[in-house]
XYZ file of C-alpha atoms in Angstrom:
319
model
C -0.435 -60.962 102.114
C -4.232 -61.563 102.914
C -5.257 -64.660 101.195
C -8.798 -67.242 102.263
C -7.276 -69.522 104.244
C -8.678 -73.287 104.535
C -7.868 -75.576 107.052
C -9.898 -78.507 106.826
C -12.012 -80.362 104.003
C -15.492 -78.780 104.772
C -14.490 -75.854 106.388
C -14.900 -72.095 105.576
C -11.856 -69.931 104.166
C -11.269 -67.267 106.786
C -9.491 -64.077 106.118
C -5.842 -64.263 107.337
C -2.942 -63.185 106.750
C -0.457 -65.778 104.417
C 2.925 -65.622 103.000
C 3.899 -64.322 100.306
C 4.424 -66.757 97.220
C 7.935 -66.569 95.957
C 8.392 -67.463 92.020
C 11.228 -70.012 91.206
C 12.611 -70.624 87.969
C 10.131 -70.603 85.272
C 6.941 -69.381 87.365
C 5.326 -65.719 87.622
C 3.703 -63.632 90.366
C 0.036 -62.702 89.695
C -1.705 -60.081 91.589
C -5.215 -61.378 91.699
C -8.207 -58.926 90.555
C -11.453 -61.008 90.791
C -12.134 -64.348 91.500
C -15.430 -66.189 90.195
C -16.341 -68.612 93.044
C -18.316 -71.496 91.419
C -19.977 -74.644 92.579
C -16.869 -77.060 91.687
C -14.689 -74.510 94.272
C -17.080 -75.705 97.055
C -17.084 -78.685 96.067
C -13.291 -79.416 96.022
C -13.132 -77.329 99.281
C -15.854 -79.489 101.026
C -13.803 -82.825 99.811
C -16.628 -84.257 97.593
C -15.234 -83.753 94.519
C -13.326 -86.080 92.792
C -10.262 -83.890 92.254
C -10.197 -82.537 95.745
C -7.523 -84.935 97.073
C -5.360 -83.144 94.047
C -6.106 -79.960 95.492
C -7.090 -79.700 99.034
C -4.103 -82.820 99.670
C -2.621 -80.798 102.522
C -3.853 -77.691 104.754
C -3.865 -75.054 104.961
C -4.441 -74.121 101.801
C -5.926 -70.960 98.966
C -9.015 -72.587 97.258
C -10.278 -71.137 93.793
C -7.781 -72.292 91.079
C -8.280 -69.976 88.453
C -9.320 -66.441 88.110
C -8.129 -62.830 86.051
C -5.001 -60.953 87.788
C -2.620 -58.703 86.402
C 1.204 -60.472 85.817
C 4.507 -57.838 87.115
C 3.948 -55.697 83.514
C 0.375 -55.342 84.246
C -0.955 -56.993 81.678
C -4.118 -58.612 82.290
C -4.962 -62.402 81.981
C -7.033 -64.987 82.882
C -4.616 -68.217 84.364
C -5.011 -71.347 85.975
C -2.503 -73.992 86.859
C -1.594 -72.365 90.306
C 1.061 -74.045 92.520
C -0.613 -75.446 95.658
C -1.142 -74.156 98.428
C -1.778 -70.892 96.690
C -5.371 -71.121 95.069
C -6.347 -67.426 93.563
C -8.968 -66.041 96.809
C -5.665 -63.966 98.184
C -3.927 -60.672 96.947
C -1.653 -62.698 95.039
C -0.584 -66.100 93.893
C 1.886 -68.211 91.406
C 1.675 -69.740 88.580
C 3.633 -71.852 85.563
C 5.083 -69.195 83.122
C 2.574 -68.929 79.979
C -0.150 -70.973 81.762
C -2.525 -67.782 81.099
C -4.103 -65.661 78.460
C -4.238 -62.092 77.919
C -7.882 -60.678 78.646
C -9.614 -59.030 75.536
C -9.267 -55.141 76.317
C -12.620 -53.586 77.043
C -13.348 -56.358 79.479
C -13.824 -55.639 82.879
C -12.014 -58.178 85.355
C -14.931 -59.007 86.997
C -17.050 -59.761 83.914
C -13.886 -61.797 82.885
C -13.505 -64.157 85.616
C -17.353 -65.226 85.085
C -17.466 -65.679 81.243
C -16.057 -69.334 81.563
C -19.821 -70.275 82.279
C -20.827 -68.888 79.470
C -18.250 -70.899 77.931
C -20.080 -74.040 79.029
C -22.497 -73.421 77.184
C -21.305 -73.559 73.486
C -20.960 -76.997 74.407
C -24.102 -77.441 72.377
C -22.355 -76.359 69.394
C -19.162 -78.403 69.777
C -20.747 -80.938 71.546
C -24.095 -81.582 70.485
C -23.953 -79.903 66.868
C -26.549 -77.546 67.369
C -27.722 -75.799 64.407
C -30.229 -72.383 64.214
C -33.500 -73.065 64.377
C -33.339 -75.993 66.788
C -35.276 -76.908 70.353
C -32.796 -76.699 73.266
C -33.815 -77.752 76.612
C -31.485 -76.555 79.590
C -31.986 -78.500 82.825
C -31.063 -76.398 85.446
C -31.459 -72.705 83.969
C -32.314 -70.294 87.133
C -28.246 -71.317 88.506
C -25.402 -68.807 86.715
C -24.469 -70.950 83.993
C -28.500 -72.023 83.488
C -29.566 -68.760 82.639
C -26.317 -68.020 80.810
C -26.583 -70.950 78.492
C -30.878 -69.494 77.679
C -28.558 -66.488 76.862
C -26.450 -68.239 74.571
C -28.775 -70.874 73.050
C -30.817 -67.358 72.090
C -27.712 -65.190 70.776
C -26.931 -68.862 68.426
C -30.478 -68.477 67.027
C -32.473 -71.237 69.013
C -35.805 -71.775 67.676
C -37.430 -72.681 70.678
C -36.441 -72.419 74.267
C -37.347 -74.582 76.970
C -35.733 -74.020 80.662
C -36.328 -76.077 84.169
C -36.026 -74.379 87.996
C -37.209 -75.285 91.162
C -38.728 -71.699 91.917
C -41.510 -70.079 90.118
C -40.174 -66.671 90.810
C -36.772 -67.593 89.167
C -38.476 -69.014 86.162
C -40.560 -65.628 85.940
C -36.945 -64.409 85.413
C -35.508 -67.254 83.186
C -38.256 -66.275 80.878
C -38.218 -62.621 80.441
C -34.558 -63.409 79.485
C -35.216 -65.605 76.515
C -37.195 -69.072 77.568
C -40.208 -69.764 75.839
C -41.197 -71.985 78.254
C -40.295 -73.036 81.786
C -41.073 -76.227 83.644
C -41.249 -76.860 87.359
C -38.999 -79.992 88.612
C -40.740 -79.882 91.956
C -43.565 -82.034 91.758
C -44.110 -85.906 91.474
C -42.353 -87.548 89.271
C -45.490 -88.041 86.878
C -46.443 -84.581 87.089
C -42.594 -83.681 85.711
C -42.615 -86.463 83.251
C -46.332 -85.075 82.036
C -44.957 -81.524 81.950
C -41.825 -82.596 79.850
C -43.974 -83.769 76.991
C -46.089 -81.131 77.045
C -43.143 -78.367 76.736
C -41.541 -80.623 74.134
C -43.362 -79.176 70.516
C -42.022 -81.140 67.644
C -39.210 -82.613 69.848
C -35.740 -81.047 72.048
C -33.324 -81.164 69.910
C -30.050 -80.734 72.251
C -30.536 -80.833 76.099
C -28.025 -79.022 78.272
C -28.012 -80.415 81.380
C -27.129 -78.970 84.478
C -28.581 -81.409 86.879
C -28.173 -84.844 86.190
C -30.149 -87.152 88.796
C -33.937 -87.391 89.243
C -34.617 -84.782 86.451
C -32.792 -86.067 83.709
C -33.699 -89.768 84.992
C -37.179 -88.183 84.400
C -36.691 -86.585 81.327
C -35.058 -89.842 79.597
C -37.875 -91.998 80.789
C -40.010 -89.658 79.074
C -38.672 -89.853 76.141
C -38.825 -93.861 75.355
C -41.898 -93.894 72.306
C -45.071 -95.118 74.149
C -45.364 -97.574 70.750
C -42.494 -98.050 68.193
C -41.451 -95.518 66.604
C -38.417 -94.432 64.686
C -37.273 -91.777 67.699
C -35.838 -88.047 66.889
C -32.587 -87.522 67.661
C -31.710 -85.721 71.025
C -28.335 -84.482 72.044
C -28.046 -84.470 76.057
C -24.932 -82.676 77.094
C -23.770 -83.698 80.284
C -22.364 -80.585 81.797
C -23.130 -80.666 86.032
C -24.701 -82.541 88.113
C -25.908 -80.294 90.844
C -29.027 -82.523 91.550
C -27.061 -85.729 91.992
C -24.242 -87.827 90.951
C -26.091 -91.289 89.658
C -29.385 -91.897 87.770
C -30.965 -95.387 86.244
C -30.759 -95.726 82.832
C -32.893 -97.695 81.493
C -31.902 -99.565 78.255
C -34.947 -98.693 76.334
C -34.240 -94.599 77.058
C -30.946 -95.282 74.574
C -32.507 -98.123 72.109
C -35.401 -96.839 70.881
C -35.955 -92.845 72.017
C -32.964 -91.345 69.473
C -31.391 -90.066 72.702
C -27.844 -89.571 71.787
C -25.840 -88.568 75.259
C -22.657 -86.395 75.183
C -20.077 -85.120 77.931
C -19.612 -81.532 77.414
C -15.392 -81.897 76.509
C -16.427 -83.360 73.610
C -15.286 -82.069 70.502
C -12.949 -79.561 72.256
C -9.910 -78.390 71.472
C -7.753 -75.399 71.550
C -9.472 -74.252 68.094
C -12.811 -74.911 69.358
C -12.466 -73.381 72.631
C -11.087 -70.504 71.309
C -13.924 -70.139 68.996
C -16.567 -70.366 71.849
C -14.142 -67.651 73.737
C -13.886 -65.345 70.622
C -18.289 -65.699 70.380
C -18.678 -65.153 73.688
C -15.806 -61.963 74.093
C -17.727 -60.504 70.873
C -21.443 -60.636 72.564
C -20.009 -59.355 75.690
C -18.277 -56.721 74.263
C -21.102 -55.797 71.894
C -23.887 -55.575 75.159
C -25.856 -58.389 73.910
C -24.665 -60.884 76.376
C -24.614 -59.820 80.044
C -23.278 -61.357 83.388
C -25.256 -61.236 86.920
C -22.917 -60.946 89.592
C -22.199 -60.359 93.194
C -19.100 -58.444 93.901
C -17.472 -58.783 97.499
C -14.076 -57.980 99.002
C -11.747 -60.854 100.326
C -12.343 -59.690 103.600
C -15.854 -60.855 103.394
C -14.940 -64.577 102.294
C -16.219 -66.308 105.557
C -19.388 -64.429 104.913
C -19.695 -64.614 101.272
C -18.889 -68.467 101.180
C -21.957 -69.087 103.270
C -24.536 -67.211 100.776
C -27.640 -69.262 99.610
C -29.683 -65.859 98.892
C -27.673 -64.831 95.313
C -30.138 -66.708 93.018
C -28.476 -66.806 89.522
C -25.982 -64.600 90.563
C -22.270 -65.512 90.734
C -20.611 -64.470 93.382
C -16.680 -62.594 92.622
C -14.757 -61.978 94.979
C -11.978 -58.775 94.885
C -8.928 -59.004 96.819
């Protein structure tokens, strides 16, 4: 079969040919149908992420670990769980038996493989208890999942909108798809802190953050009362951390601002997430929640992997 072949932490996938994965007891063929190629792929690929000795252990090897195929019946599903070395880029791959789901009909593969970052961001109901009406801040919003979760924080009835981007132009675009207001992280640090007051209203309510590092140091420094003051609460819900790995944390950004901060698994389980999956498979289906994507063929992985120009667009690749 054609598969994306790595051969070295760091290195691009190049089209190549691969053999063909052979089930053994209890496993299933999958022929793969699109692949969404997200930020945690490259970053297991390139060997920076913490679980890419689990997955990138020996070469060569598939990356991608999860994606929509068809099993030998035809029936569609998104699956994960994939035996090493075959990750989903390649015409087909193998998994555990029952370690997948049947896609929703009326879904197109494509559209499939990208709603898990839509997923993400219903975090801020089963994370953060986010209620209608509320003031949600997303860190991060002109990246897929940013301007996904402005989607979804405006489909749950957010009162108030409030997104962050590096490039004017994208925020132009963040806005006419539901932000209220957008905020520019690249200035000086006072300039940010300045401009995260003034965007704030009566107070963010639940903060999805896509960054981590020097903006939501920022932000949290902001926050601290500049006399005492009984603070508001504020959910942050840690979801990526695409601007850095670390940030200071200072003790008075906890004791006395009402920050309250929250990884995104919490409060999931298999109810929960199949609650957010169920929201989100009804506002796709409906129209009201749409996905901006970049389709390529495998045979334009070594090209595709190298992109920097798709700008809130996820890439999804077709074998």
């Amino acid at each position: 079969m054609k598969a994306a072949v790595l051969h070295e932490a760091g290195g691009i996938p190049r089209y190549e040919d691969f053999p063909d994965p052979v089930a053994a007891d209890g496993e299933v063929i999958i022929d793969v149908k699109a692949v969404a190629v997200e930020n945690v792929d490259k970053a297991i690929a390139a060997g920076t992420h913490y679980a890419s000795e689990k997955y990138i252990g020996r070469f060569p090897v598939i990356p991608a670990f999860d994606c929509v195929g068809a099993l030998p019946d035809g029936t569609l599903v998104g699956f994960g769980g994939i035996r090493l070395p075959y990750g989903a880029l390649a015409e087909k791959t193998v998994v555990p038996q029952g370690s997948y789901v049947p896609i929703p009909e009326g879904v197109d593969p494509a559209v499939a493989s990208v709603m898990a970052s839509a997923v993400t961001a219903m975090s801020m109901k089963a994370a953060a208890g986010f209620v209608p009406g509320e003031t949600v801040l997303v860190l991060g919003a002109t990246g897929v999942a940013g301007r996904l979760a402005v989607k979804v924080a405006r489909l749950l009835g957010a009162g108030r909108i409030v997104a962050t981007g590096r490039d004017d132009d994208q925020l132009r675009e963040v806005q006419a798809i539901g932000a209220d207001a957008v905020i520019n992280t690249a200035v000086s640090d006072e300039a940010l802190a300045q401009a995260y007051l003034d965007a704030r209203g009566d107070g963010y309510d639940v903060v999805l953050d896509y960054l981590w590092g020097r903006p939501s140091e920022i932000l949290l420094r902001a926050l601290v009362p500049r006399s005492f003051a009984f603070g508001k609460p504020t959910r942050v819900v840690q979801i990526g951390e695409s601007a850095g790995a670390e940030l200071t944390l200072a003790a008075s950004s906890l004791r006395t601002s009402g920050v309250e901060i929250y990884g995104a698994a919490k409060g999931l389980d298999p109810r929960t997430m199949e609650e957010a999956y169920q929201r989100i498979v009804t506002w796709t289906r409906s129209g009201e929640l749409t996905f901006d994507m970049e389709k390529v063929p495998l045979s334009d992985i070594e090209t595709a992997w190298q992109r920097t120009d798709l700008k809130g667009r996820r890439l999804v690749v077709m074998p």
